[in-house]
Coordinates of C-alpha atoms in Angstrom, one line a residue:
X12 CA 0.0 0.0 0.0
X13 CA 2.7 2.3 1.2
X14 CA 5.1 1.9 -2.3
X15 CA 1.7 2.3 -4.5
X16 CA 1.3 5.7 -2.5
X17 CA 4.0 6.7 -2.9
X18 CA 4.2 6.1 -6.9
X19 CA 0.8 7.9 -7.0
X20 CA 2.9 11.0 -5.2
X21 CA 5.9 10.9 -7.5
X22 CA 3.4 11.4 -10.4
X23 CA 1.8 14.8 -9.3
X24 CA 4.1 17.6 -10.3
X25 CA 4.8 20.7 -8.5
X26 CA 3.5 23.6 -11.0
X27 CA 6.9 25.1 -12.3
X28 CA 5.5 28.8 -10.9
X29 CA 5.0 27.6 -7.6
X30 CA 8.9 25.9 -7.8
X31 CA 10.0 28.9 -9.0
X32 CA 8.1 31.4 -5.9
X33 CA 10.0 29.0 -3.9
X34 CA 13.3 29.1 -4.7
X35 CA 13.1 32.9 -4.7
X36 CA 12.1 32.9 -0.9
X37 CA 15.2 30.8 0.1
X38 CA 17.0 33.3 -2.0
X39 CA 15.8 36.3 0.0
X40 CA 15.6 34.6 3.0
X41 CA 19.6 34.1 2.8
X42 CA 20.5 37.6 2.3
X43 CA 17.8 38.8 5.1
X44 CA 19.1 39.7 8.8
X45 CA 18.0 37.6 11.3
X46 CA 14.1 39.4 12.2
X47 CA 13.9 39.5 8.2
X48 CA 14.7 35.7 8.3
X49 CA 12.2 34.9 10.5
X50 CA 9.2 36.7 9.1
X51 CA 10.7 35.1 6.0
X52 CA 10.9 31.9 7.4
X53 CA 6.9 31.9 8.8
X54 CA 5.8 33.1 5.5
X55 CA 7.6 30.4 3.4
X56 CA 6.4 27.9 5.9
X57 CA 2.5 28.6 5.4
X58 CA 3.0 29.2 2.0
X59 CA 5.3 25.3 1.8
X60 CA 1.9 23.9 4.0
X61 CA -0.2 25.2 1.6
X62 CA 0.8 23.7 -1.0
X63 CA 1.5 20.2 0.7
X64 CA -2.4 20.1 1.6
X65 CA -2.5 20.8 -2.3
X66 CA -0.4 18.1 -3.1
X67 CA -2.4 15.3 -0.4
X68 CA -5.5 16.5 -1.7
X69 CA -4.9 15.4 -4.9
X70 CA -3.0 12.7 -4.4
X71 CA -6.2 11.3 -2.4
X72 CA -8.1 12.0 -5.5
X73 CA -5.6 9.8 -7.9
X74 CA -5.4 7.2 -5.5
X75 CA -9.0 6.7 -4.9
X76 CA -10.0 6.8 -8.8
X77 CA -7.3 3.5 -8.8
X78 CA -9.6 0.9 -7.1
X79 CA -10.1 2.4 -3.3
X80 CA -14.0 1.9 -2.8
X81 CA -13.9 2.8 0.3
X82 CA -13.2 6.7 -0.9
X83 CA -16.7 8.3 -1.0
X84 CA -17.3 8.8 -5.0
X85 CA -16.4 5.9 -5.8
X86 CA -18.0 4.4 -9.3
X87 CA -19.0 0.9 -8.1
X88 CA -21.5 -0.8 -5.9
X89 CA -20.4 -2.9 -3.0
X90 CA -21.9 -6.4 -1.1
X91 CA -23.6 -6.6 2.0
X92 CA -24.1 -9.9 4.1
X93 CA -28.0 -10.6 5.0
X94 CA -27.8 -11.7 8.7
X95 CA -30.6 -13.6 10.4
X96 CA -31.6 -12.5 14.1
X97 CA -28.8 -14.1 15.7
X98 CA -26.4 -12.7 13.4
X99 CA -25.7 -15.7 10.9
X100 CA -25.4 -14.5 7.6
X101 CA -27.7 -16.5 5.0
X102 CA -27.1 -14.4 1.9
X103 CA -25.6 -11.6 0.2
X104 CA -26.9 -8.4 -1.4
X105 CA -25.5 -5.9 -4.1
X106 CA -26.0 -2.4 -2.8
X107 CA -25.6 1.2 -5.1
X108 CA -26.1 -1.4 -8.4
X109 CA -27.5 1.6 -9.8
X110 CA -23.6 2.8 -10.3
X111 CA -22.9 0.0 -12.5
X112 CA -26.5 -1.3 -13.7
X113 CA -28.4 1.1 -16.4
X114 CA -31.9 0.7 -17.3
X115 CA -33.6 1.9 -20.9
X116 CA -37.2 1.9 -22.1
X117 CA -37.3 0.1 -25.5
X118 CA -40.7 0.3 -25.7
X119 CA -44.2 1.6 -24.6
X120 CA -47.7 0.1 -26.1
X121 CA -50.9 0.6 -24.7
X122 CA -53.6 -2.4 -25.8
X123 CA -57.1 -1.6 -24.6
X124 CA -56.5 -0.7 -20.7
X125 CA -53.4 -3.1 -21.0
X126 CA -49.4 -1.3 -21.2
X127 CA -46.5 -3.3 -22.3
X128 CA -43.6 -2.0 -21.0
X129 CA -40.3 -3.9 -23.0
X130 CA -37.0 -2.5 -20.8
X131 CA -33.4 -3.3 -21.2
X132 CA -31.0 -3.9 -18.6
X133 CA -27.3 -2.7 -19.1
X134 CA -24.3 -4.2 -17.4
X135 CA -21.4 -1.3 -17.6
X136 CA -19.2 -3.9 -16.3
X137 CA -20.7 -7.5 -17.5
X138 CA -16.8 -9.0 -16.9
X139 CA -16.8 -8.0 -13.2
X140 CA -18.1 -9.7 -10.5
X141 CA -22.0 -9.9 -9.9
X142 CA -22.4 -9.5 -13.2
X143 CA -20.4 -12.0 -14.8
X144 CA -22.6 -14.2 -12.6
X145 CA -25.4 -13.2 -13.5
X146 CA -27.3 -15.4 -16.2
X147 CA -30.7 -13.8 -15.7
X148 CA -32.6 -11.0 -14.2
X149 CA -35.7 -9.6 -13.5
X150 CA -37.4 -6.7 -12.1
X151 CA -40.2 -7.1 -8.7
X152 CA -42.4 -4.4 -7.3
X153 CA -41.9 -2.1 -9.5
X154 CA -43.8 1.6 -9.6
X155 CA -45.2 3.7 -12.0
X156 CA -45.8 7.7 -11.3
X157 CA -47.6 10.1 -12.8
X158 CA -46.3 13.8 -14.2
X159 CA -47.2 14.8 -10.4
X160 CA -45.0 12.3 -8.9
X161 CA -48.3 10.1 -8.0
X162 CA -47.7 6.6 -8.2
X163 CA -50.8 5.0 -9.9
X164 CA -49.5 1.2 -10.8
X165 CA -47.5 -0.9 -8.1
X166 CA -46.0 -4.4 -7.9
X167 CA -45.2 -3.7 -11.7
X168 CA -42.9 -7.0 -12.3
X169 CA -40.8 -8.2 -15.3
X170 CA -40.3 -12.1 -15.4
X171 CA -36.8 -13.7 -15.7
X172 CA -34.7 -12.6 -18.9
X173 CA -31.7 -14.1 -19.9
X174 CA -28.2 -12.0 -20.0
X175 CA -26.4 -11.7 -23.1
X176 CA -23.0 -9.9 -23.9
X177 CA -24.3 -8.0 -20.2
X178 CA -27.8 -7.1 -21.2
X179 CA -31.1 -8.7 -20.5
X180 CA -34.5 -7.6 -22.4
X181 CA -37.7 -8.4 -20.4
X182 CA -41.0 -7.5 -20.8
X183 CA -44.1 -7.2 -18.9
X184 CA -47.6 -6.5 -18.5
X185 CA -50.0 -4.3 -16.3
X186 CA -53.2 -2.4 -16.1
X187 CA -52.7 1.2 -17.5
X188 CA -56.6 1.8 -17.8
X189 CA -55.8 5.2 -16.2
X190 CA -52.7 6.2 -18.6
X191 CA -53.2 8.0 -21.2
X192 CA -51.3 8.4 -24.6
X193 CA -48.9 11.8 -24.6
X194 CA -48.6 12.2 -20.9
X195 CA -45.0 11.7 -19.5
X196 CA -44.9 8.8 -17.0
X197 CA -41.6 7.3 -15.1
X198 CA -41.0 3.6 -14.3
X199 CA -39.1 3.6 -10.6
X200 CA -37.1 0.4 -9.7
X201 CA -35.5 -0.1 -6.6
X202 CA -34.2 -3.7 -7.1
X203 CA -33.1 -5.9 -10.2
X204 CA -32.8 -9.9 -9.2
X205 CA -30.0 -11.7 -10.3
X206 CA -30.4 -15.1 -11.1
X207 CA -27.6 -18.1 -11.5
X208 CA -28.7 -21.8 -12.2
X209 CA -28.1 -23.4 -8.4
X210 CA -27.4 -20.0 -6.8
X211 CA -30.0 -18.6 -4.7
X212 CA -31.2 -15.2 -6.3
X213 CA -29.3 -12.1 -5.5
X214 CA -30.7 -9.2 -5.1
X215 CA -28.8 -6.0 -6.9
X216 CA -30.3 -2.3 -4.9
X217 CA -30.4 0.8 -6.3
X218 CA -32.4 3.4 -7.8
X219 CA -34.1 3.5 -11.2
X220 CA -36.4 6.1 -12.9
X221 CA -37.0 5.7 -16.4
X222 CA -39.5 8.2 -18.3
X223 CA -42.1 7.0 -21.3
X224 CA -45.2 7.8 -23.3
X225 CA -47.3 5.2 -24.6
X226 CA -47.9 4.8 -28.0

């Protein structure tokens, strides 16, 4: 940990004006007398602190885009044990999926007071692990809000689709009898399932809002 620090250090570079202010200090600083040295001194000192909280700062910022999750920001999800009441874990859940999991709206039919809703889900990172585990998904409890932000269908759920090359297309059908065509609706997930043939079902967290208009 300490020598991959350190590498990430020796990369940053010093801007050459800042160098250059520097050197000019010492310069004075050695043809000062002594109360000019010390003011001297003091002044190069908060300006040499200043510029080392610069240089941490970023450092910090290269290190954590290399892998550290545990920086806040970071661009990946993370697992969380399920623990019974007596603390024995008896599965596993995917939190924050929503950082590595995209949804899309392929399409948007309305049949009598029937919608089809067709969605795709994206896996940025279909080589990493869940995903490269994953050999189906599907969507429970889903919601549907209005323009207002009212939700008017719930428990919308898309059946088990198979993953290929990280996607999966599922499809599924509810009672839209008060949607109407033109008016902007939003499909809200809050967990995906991951399925694996003689894995228990994982479920993948996160938050999902995807808008549509009904044809």
């Amino acid at each position: 940990m300490k020598n991959r620090f350190e590498e990430e250090l020796n990369k940053i570079k010093i801007p050459e004006e800042l160098h250059d202010r520097c050197m000019k200090g010492i310069d004075q600083v050695k043809r000062s007398n002594p109360k000019q040295k010390r003011e001297a001194i003091k002044g190069l000192t908060d300006k040499w602190f200043a510029a080392a909280a610069i240089v941490i700062c970023v450092a910090a910022l290269v290190f954590g885009s290399h892998g550290n999750d545990a920086i806040g920001g970071s661009v990946k999800g993370f697992f969380r044990d399920i623990t019974n009441r007596t603390g024995a874990v008896t599965g596993v859940e995917y939190e924050e999926a929503d950082k590595e999991v995209s949804v899309n709206i392929e399409e948007a039919v309305k049949n009598g007071d029937t919608v089809i809703l067709d969605i795709e889900v994206v896996f940025e990172n279909p080589d990493d692990v869940p995903f490269s585990e994953s050999e189906e998904v599907s969507v429970e409890n889903a919601v549907v809000l209005d323009e207002n932000g009212t939700k008017i269908a719930e428990g919308v759920s898309f059946p088990q689709g198979k993953v290929i090359d990280g996607k999966a297309r599922i499809q599924t059908e509810f009672d839209g009898s008060n949607i109407s065509a033109g008016k902007v609706y939003t499909l809200s997930i809050e967990s995906i399932t991951s399925h694996k043939k003689a894995d228990a079902p994982m479920e993948m967290h996160g938050t999902w809002e995807c808008g549509f208009t009904v044809e």
